[in-house]
CSV table of C-alpha atoms and ligand atoms in Angstrom, one decimal:
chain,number,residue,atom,x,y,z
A,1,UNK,CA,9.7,-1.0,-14.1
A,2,UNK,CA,9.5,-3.2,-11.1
A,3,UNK,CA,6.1,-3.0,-9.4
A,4,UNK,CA,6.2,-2.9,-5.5
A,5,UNK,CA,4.0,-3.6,-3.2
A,6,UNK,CA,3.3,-3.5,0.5
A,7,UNK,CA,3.2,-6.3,3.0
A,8,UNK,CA,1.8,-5.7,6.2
A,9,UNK,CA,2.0,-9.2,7.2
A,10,UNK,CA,2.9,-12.7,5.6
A,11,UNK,CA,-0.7,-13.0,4.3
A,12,UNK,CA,-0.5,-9.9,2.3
A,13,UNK,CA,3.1,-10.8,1.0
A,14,UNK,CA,1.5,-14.2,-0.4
A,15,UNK,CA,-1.1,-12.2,-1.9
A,16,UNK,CA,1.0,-9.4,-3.1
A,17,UNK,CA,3.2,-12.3,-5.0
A,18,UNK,CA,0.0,-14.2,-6.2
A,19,UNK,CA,-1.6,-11.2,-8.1
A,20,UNK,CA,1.9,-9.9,-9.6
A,21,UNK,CA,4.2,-8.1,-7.3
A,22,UNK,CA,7.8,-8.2,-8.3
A,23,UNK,CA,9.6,-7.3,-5.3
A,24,UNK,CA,7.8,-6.4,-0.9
A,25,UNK,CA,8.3,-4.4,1.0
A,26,UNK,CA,7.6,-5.1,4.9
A,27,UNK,CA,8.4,-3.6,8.6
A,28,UNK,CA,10.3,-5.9,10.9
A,29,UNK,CA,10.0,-6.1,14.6
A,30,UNK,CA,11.5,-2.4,14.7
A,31,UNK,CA,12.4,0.6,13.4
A,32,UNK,CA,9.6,1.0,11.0
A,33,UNK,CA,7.4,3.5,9.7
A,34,UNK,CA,4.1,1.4,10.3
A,35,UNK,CA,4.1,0.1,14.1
A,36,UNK,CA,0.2,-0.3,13.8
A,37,UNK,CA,0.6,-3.2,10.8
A,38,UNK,CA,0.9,-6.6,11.4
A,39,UNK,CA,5.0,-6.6,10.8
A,40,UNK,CA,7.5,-9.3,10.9
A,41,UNK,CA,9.2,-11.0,13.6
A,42,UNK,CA,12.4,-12.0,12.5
A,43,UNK,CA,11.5,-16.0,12.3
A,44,UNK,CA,9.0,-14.6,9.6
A,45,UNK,CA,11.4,-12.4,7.7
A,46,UNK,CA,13.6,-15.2,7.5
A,47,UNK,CA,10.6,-17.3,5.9
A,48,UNK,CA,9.6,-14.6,3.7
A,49,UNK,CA,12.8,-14.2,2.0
A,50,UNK,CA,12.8,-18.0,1.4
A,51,UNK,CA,9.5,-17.7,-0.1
A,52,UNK,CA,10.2,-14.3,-2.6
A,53,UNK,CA,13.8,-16.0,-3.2
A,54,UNK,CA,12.2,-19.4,-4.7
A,55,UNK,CA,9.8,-17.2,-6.8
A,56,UNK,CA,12.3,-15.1,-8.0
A,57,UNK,CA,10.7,-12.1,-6.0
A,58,UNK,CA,12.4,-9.7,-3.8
A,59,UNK,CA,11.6,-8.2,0.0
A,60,UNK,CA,13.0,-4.7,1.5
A,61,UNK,CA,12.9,-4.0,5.0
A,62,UNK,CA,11.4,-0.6,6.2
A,63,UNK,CA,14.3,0.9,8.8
A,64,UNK,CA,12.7,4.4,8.2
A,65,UNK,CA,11.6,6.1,11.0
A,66,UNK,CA,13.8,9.2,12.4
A,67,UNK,CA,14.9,8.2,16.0
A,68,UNK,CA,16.3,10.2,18.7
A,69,UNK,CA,19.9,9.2,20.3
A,70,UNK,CA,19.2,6.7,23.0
A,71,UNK,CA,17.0,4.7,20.6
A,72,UNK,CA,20.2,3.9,18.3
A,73,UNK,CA,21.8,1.4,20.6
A,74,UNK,CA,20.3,-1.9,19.1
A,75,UNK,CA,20.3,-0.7,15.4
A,76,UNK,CA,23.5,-2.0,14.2
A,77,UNK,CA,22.7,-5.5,15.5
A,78,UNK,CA,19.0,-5.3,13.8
A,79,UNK,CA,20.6,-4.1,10.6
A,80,UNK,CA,23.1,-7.0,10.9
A,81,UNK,CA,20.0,-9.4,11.5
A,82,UNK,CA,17.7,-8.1,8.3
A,83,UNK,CA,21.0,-8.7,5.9
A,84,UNK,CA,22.0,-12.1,7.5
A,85,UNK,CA,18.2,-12.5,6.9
A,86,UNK,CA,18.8,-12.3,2.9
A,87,UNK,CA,16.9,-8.5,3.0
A,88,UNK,CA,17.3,-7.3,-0.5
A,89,UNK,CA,17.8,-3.4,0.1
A,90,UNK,CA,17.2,-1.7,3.7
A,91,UNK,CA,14.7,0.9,3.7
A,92,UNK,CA,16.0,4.1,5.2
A,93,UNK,CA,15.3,8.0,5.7
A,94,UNK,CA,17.9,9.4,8.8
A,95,UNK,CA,21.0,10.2,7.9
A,96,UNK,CA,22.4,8.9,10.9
A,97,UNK,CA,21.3,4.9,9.9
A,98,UNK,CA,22.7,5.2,6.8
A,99,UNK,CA,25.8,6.0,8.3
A,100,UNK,CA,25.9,3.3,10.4
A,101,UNK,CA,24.9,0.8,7.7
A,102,UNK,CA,28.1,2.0,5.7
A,103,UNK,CA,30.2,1.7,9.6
A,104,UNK,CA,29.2,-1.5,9.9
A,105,UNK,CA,30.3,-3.1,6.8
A,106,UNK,CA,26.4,-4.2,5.9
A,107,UNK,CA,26.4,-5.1,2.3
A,108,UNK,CA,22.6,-4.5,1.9
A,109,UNK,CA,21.9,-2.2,-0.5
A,110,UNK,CA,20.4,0.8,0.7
A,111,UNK,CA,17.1,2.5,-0.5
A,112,UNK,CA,16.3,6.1,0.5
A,113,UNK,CA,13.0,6.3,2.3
A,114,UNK,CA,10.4,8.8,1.4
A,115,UNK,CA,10.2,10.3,3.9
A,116,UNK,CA,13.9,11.4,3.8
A,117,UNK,CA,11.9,14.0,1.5
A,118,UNK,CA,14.4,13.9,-1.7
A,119,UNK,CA,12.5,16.6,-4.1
A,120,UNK,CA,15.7,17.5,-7.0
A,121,UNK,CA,18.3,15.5,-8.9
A,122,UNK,CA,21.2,17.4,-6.9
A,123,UNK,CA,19.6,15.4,-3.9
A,124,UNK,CA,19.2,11.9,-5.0
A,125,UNK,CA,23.1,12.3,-6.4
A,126,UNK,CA,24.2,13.3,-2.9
A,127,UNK,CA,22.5,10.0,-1.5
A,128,UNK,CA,23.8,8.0,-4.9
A,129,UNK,CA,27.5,9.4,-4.3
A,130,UNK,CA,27.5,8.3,-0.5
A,131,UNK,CA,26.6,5.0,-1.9
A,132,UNK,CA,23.0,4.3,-1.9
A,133,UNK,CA,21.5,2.2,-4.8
A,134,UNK,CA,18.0,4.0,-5.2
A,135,UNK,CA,15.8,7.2,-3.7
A,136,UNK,CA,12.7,6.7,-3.0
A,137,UNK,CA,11.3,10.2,-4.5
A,138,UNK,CA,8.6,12.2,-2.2
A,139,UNK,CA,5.2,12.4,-3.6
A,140,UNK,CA,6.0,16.0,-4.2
A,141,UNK,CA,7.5,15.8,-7.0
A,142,UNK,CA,6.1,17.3,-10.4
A,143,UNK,CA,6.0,15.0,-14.0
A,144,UNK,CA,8.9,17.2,-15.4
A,145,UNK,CA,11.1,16.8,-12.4
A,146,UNK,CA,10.3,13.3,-12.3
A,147,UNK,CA,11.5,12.9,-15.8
A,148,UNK,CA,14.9,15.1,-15.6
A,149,UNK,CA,15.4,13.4,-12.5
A,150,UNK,CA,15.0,9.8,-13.6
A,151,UNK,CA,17.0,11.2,-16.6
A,152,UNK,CA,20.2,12.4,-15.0
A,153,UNK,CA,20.4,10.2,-11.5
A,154,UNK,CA,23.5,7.6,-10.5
A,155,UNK,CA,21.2,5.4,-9.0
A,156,UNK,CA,17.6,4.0,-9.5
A,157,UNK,CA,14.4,6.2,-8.4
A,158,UNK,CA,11.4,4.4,-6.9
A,159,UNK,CA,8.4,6.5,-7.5
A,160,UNK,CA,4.8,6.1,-5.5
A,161,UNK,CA,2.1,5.1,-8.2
A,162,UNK,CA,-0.6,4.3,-6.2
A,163,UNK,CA,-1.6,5.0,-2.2
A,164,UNK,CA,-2.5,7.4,0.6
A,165,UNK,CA,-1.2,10.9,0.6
A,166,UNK,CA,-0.4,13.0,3.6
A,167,UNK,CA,-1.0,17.0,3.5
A,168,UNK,CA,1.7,17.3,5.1
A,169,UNK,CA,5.2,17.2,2.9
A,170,UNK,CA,5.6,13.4,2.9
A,171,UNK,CA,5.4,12.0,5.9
A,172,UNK,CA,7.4,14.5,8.3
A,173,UNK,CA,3.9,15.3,10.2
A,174,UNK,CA,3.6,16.6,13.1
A,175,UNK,CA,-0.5,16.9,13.9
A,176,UNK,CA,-0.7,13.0,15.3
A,177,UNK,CA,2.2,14.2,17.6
A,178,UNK,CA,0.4,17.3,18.8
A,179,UNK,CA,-3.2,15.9,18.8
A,180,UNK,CA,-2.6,12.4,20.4
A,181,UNK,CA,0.9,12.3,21.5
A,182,UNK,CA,2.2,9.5,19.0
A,183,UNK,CA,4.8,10.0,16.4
A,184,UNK,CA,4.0,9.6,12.7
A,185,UNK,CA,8.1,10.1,12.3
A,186,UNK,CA,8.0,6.6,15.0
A,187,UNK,CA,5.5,4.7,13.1
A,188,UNK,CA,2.2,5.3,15.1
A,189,UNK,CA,0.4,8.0,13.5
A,190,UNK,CA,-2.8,8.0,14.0
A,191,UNK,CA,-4.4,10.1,11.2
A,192,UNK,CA,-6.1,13.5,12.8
A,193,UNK,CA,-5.5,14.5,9.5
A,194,UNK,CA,-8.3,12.8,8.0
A,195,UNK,CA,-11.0,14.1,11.6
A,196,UNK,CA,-13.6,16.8,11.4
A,197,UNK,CA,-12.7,20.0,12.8
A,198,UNK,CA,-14.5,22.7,14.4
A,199,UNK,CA,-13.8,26.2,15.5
A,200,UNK,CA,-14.2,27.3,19.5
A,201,UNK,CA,-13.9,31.0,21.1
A,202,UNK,CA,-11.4,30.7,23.3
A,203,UNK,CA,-14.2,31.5,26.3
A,204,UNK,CA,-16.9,29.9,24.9
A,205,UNK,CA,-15.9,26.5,26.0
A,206,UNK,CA,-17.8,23.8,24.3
A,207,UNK,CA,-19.1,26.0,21.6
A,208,UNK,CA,-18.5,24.3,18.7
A,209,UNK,CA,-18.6,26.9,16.1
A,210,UNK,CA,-18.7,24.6,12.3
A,211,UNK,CA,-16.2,26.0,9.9
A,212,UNK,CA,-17.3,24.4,6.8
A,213,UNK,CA,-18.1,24.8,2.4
A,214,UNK,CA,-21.0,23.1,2.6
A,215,UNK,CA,-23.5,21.0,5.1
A,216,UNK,CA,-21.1,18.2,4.6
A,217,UNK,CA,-18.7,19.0,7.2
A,218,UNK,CA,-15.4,20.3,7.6
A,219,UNK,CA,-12.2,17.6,6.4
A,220,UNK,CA,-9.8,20.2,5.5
A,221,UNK,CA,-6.9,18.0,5.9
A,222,UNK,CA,-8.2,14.5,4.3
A,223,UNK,CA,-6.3,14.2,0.9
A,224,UNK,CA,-7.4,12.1,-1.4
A,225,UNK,CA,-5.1,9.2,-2.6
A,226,UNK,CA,-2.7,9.1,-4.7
A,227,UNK,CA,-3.4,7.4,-8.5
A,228,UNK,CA,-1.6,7.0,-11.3
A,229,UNK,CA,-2.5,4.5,-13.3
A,230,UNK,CA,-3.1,6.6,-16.3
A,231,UNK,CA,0.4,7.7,-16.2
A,232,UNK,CA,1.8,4.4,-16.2
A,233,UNK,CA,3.2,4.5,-20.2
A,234,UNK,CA,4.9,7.5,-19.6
A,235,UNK,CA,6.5,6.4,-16.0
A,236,UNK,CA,7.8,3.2,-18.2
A,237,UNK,CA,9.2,5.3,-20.9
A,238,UNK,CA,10.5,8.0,-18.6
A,239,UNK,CA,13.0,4.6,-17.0
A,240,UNK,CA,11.2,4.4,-13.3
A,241,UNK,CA,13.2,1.9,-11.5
A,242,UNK,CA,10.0,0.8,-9.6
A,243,UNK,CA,6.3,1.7,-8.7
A,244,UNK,CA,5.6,1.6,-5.7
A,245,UNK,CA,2.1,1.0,-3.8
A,246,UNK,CA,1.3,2.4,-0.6
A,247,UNK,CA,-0.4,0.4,2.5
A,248,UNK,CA,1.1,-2.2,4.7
A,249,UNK,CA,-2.0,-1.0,6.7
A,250,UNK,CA,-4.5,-1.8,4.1
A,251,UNK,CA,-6.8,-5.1,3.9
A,252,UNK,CA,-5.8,-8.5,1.4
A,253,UNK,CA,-8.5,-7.2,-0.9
A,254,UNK,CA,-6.6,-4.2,-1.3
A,255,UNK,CA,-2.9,-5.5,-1.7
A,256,UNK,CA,-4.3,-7.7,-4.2
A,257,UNK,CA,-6.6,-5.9,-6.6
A,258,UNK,CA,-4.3,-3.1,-6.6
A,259,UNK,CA,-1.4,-5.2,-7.3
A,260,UNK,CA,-3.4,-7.0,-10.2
A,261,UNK,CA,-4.4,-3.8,-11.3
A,262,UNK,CA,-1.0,-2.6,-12.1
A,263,UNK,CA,0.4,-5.8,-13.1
A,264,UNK,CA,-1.6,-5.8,-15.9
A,265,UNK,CA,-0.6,-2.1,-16.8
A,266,UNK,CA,2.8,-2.2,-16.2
A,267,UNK,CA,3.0,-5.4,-18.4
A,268,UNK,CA,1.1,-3.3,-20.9
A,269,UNK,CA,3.8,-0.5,-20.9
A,270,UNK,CA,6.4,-2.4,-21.6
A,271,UNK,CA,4.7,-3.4,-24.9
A,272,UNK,CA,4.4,-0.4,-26.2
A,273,UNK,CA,4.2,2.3,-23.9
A,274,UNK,CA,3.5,5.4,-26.5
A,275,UNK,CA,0.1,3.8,-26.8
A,276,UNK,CA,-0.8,2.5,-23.3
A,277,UNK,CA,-4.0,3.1,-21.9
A,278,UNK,CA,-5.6,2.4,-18.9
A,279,UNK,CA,-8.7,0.1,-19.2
A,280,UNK,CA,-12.0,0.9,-18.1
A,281,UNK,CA,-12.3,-2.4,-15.9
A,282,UNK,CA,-8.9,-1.7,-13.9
A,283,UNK,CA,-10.2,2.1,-12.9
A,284,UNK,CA,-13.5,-0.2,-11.8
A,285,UNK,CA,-11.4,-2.6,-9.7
A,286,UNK,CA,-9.7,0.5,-8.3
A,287,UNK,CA,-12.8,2.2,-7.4
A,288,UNK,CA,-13.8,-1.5,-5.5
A,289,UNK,CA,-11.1,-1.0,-2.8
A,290,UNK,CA,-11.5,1.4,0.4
A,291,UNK,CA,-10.3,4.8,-1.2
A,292,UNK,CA,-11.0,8.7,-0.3
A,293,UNK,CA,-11.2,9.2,-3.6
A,294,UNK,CA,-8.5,9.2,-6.5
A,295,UNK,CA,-6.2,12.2,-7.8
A,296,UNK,CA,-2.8,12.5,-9.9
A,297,UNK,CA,-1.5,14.3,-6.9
A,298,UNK,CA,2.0,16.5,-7.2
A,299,UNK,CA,2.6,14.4,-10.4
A,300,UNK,CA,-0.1,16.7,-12.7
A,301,UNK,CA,1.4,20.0,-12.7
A,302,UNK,CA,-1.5,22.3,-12.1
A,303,UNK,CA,-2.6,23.2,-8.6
A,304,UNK,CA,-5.7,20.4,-7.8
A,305,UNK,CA,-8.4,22.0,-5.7
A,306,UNK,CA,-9.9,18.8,-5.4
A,307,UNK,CA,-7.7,17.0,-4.0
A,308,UNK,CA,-9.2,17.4,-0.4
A,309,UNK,CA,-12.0,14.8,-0.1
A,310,UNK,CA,-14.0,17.3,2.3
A,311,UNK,CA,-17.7,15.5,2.6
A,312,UNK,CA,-16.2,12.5,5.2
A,313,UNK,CA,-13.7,11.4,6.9
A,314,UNK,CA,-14.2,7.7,5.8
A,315,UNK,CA,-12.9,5.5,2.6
A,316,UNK,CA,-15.5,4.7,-0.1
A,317,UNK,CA,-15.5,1.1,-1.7
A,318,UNK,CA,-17.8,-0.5,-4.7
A,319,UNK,CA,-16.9,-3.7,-3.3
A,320,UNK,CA,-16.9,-5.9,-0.3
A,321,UNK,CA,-14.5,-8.7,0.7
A,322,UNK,CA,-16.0,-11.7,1.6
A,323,UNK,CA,-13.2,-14.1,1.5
A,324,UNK,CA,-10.0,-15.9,-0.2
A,325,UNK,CA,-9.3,-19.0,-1.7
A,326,UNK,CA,-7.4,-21.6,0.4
A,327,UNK,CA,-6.9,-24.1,-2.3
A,328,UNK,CA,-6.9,-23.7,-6.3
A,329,UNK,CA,-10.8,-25.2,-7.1
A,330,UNK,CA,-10.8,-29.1,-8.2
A,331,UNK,CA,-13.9,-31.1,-8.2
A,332,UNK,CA,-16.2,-28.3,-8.7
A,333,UNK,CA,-15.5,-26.9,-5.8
A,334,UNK,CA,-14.0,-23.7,-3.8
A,335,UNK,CA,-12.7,-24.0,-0.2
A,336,UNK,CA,-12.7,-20.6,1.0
A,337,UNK,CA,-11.5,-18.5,4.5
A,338,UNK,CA,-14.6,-15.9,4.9
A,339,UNK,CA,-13.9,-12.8,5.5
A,340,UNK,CA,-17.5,-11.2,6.2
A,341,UNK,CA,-20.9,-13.0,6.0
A,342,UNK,CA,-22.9,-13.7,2.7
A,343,UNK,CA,-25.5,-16.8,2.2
A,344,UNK,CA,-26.5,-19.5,-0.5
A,345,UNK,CA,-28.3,-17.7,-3.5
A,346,UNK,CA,-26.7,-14.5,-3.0
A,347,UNK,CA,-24.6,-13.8,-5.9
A,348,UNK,CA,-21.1,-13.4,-5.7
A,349,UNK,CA,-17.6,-12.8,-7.7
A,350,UNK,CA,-14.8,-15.0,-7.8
A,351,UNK,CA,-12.0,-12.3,-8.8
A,352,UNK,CA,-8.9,-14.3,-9.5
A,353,UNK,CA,-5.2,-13.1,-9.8
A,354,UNK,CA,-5.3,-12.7,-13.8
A,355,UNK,CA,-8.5,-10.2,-12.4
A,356,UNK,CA,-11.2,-12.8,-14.2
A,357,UNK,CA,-14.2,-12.0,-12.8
A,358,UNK,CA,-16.2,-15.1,-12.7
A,359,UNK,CA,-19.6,-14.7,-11.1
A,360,UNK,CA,-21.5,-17.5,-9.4
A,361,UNK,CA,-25.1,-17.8,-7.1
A,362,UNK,CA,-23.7,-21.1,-5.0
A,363,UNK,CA,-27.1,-22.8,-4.1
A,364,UNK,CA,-25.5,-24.2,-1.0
A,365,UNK,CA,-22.5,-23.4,1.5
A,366,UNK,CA,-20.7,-26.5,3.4
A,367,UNK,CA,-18.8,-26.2,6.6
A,368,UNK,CA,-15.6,-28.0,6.7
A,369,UNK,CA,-17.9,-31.3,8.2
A,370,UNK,CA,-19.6,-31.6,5.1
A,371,UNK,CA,-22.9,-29.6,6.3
A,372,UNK,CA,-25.0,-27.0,4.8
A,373,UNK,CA,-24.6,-23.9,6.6
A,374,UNK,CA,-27.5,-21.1,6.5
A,375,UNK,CA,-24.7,-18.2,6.3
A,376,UNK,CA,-20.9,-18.1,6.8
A,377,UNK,CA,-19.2,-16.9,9.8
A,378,UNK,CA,-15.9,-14.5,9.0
A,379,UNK,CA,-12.9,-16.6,10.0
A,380,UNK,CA,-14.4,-20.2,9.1
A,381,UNK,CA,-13.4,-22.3,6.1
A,382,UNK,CA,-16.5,-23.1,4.0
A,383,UNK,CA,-16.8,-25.0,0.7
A,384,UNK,CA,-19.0,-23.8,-2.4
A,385,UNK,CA,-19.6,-25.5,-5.5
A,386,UNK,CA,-17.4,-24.0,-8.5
A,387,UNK,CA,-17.4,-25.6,-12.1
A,388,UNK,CA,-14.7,-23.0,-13.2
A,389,UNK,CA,-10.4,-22.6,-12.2
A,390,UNK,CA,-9.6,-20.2,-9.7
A,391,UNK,CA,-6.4,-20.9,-8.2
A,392,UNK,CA,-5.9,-20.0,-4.2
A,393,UNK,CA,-5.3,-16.9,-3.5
A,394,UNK,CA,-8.7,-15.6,-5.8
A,395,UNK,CA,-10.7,-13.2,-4.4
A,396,UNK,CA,-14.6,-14.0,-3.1
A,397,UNK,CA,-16.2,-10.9,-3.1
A,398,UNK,CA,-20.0,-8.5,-3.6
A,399,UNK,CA,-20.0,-6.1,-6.1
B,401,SF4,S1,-1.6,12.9,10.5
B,401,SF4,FE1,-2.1,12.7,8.3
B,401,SF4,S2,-0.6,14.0,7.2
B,401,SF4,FE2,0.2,13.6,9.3
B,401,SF4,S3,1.5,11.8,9.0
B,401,SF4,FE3,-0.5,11.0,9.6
B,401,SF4,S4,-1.6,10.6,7.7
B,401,SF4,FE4,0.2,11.9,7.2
């Protein structure tokens, strides 16, 4: 099973590869489903795919959003562009793309978006017959489906392991639409879903009446995200093509542990995956990135009632980020890019992309001249002293 992971920039992509990603995917200067994320221009797609190519790695480009008529007239040429680029499959949910793909003679092979909402094996063997190489299956699909699916299908399945969820069925929302006036189907949702909500008389203007469970408040659309990394054994047996993680929006931190996480347990499965088990320490590392809280969504049969997070509106996280390695260590010492402030004496964790946690209380901090610093600034390069390997591309965070 390949495991797949999200770049929302060329940062994340390096990261991504550093902690065990087999294969990208990214957004390019159009037609994605993430306009908010860093995305490529094409000068950078061009460099990525150099960079996956030379590790053996591969990138797909995100063409999935669901646009109306008069925003088709540049597609063919930017579909031409991501396969001249040396894109490795083309990311796609409308119908009307992936005709236009197969018009235009672009050999790219074609994977079918989630949010094209493929549910049943009669499904992703209408997109396999008209030629695509994999679905992409919606996060509502049940273990047992999964499994006949995978079973059965003419072409490989791509199923979400880890990652954000919406309420809605996949991502063919239209709340951000109503509520803000920007299209989750275009790429700019931007997550009502996860606000507080009141109820109001219709004369009683400004009279918020609270429509709640309990004094917490009232999140009634905030799903929690999507976990599986206990079911990672059986995904392996069952033949999943690939695992896929969700969040091009999400921070280095993330992309990386997350990635590391499932490295190791996909590596695991493949051993022997009648006996896999999660580790204790990888469902810690989980709980130390931003998360609303974890559930086996659609993929546990039984209907979850908890799998609303209704007490807040915000992520939860064990962990803080304070920075990443520029360099791999070498005469004792780590040159770092800080992310958020920490000081000498404080203690911190080197977390590095084979997840070694190495703790260390640096007694002093250098700025790039040489000088001891009484706290770091985010975005600076600073120097520590380290007796121990960490190659770049390790993790400097608080636990
Ligand atoms: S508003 Fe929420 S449910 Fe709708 S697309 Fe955005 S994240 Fe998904």
């Amino acid at each position: 099973m390949e495991l797949l992971s999200p770049a929302g920039n060329f940062e994340k992509l390096k990261a991504a590869v550093l902690f065990g990603a087999d294969a990208v995917f990214m957004g390019g200067p159009a037609f994605g489903l993430r306009a908010n994320a860093g995305n490529f221009t094409f000068d950078e797609m061009e460099e990525a795919f150099k960079y996956l190519h030379e590790r053996g790695k591969k990138g797909y480009v995100t063409v999935n959003i669901y646009p109306q008529t008069h925003e088709l007239s540049d597609i063919a040429k930017y579909l031409k562009t991501c396969e001249q680029l040396g894109a490795d499959a083309l990311i796609v949910s409308d119908p009307g793309i992936f005709s236009i793909i197969k018009q235009e003679g672009i050999k790219t092979p074609v994977a079918i978006s989630t949010q094209a909402n493929t549910t049943n094996l009669a499904a992703v063997n209408f997109w396999a017959d008209l030629g695509a190489k994999r679905v992409i299956m919606a996060r509502e699909v049940r273990k047992n489906d999964l499994e006949e699916i995978i079973k059965n299908a003419k072409c490989q399945v791509e199923t979400f392991i880890h990652g954000a969820i919406c309420i809605s069925m996949s991502g063919r929302c239209l709340i951000s639409s109503y509520m803000t006036g920007k299209d989750a189907n275009n790429g700019e949702c931007t997550h009502p879903c996860r606000w507080n909500y009141a109820l109001v008389e219709e004369k009683r203007e400004g009279e918020y009446f609270p429509v709640y469970e309990d004094e917490r408040g009232t999140y009634l659309y905030n799903s929690k995200d999507l976990c599986l990394l206990d079911r990672i054994g059986e995904l392996v047996k069952m033949g999943s093509s690939s695992g896929k993680i969700e969040g091009r929006m999400k921070s280095i931190m993330y992309v990386s542990i997350v990635t590391g996480v499932y490295r190791q347990a996909i590596n695991e499965a493949l051993k022997d995956p009648d006996n896999y088990k999660a580790k204790k320490e990888w469902h810690e590392l989980l709980g130390s990135v931003s998360n609303r809280g974890y559930i086996e969504g659609f993929y546990g049969a039984e209907e979850d009632v908890t799998a609303i997070n209704r007490q807040t509106s915000g992520y939860s996280r064990a962990a803080a980020f304070l920075g990443v390695a520029v360099k791999d260590s070498h005469n004792d010492e780590l040159e770092i890019t800080c992310r958020a402030k920490f000081a000498p004496n404080e203690e911190i964790t080197i977390l590095t992309p084979d997840l070694r946690k190495i703790n260390v209380t640096p007694e002093l901090i250098l700025d790039e001249g040489g000088f001891k610093i009484d706290a770091t600034r985010p975005n600076y390069i600073y120097k520590i002293p380290f007796k121990e390997k960490a190659p770049v591309g390790s993790l400097i965070m608080r636990f």
